[in-house]
GROMACS .gro file of C-alpha atoms in nm:
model
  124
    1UNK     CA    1  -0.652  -1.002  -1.378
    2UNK     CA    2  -0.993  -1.009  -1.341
    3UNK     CA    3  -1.116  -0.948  -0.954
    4UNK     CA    4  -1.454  -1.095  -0.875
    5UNK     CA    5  -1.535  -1.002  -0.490
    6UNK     CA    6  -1.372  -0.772  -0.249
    7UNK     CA    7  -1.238  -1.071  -0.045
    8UNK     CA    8  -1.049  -1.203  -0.324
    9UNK     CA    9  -0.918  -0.807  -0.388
   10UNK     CA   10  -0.819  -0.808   0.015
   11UNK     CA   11  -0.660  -1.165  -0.062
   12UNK     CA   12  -0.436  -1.009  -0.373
   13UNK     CA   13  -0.350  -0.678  -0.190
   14UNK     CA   14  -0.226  -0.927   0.155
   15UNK     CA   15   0.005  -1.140  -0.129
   16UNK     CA   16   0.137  -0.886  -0.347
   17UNK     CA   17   0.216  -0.616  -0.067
   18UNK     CA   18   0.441  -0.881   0.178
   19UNK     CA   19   0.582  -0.999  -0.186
   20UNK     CA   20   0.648  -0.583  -0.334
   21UNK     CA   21   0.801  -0.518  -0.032
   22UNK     CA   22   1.045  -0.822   0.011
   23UNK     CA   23   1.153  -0.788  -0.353
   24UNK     CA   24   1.248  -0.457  -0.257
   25UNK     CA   25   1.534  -0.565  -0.011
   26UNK     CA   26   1.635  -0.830  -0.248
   27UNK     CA   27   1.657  -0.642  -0.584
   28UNK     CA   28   1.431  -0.891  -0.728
   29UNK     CA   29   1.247  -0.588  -0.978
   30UNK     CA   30   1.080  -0.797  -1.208
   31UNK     CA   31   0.897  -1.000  -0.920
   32UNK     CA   32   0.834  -0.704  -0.740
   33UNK     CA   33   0.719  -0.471  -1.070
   34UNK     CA   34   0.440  -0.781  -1.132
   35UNK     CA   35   0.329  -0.748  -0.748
   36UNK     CA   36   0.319  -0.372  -0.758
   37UNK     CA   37   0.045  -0.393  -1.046
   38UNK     CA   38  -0.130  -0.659  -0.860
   39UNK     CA   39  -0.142  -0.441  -0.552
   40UNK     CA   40  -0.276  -0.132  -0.770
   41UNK     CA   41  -0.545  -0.305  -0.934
   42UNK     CA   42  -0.706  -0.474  -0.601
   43UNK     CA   43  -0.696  -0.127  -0.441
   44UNK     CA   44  -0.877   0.008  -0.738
   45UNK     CA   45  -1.116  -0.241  -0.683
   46UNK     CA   46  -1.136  -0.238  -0.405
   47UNK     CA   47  -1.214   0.148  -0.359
   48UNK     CA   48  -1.439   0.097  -0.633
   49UNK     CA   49  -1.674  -0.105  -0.455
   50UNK     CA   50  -1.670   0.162  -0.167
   51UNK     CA   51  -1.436  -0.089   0.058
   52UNK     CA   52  -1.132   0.112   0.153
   53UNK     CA   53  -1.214   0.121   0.523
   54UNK     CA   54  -1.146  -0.299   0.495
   55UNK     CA   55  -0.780  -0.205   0.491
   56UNK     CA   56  -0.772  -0.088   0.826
   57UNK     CA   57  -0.729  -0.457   0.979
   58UNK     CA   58  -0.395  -0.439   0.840
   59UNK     CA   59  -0.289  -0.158   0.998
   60UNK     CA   60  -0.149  -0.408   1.278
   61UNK     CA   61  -0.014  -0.636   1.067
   62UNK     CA   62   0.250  -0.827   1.137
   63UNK     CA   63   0.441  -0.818   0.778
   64UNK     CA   64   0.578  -0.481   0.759
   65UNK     CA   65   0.524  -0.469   0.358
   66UNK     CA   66   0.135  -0.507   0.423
   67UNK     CA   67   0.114  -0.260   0.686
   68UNK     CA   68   0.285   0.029   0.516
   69UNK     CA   69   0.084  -0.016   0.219
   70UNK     CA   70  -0.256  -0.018   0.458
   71UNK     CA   71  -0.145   0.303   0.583
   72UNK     CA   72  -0.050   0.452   0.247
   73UNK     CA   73  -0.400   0.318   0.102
   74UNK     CA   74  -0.583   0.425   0.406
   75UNK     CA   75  -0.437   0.819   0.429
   76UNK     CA   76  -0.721   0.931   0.229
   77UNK     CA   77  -1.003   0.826   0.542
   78UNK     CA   78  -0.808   0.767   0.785
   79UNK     CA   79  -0.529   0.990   0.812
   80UNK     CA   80  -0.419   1.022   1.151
   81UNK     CA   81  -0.409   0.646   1.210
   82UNK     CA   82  -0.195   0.574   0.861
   83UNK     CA   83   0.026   0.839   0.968
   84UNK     CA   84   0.079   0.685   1.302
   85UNK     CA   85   0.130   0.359   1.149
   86UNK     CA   86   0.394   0.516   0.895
   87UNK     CA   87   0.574   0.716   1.171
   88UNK     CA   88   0.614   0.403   1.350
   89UNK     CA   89   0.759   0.221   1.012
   90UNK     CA   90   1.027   0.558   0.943
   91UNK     CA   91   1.161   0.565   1.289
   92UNK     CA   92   1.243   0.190   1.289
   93UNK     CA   93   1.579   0.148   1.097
   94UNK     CA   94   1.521  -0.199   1.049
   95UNK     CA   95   1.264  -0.206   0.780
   96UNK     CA   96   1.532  -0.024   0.552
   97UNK     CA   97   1.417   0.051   0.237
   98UNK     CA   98   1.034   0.056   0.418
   99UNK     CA   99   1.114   0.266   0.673
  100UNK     CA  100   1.272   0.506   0.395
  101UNK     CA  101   0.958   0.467   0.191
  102UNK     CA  102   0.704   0.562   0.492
  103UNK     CA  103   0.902   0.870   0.552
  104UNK     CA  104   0.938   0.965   0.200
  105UNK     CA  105   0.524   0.890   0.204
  106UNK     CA  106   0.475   1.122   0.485
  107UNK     CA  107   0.666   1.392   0.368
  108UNK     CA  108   0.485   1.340  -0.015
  109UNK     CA  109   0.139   1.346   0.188
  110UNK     CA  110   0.255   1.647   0.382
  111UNK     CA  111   0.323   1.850   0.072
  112UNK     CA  112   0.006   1.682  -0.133
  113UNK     CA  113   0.183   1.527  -0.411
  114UNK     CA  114   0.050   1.186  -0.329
  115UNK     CA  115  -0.170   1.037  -0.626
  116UNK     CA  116  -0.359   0.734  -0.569
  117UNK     CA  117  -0.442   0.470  -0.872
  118UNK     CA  118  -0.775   0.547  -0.874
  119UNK     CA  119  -0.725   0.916  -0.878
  120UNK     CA  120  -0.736   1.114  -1.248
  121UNK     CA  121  -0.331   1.185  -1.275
  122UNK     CA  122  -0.239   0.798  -1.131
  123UNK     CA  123   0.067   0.668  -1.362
  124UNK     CA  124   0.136   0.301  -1.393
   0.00000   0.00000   0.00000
């Protein structure tokens, strides 16, 4: 995948995180492994070209798969808003397997073990 501008990045990371995050209620792993990567490489992109803070507009997403990953992406800069969004996510039971994953992300974050893809340390 080769990633030419940071609104084509944005346009990957909007896909593959509603996508990850479905295939995660359904099982579907292979589907969801594929989107994961996808996801990865647009954030390294896009942090690369110093555009993290572009995340922030989907902090209020409606799709509950791209929101949790804005706030995960975003705890670096903007850490009291992700962890907000993320508090919100864990204390609804209805995202399931998100809601786990947000509080599970909080707790990581808490206790810095959180490694980002474009950190030295990031496994695929």
């Amino acid at each position: 995948m080769n990633i030419k501008s940071i609104e084509e990045a944005l346009s990957i990371i909007e896909e593959s995180a509603s996508i990850h995050a479905k295939t995660m209620e359904t099982g579907d792993y292979k589907v969801g492994n594929k989107h994961f990567a996808r996801k990865m490489k647009a954030l390294v992109y896009v942090y690369k070209q110093g555009h993290l803070a572009d995340l922030e507009k989907y902090l209020t997403n409606e799709d509950i798969g791209i929101r949790s990953f804005a706030a995960w992406a975003l705890l670096p800069i903007m850490e009291e808003r992700s962890k907000d969004v993320l508090q919100e996510i864990a204390g609804n039971d209805t995202y399931r397997i998100t809601a786990f994953n947000a509080e599970m992300t909080l707790k990581l974050w808490g206790d810095g073990e959180i490694i980002f893809p474009y950190q030295e340390g990031w496994h695929w």
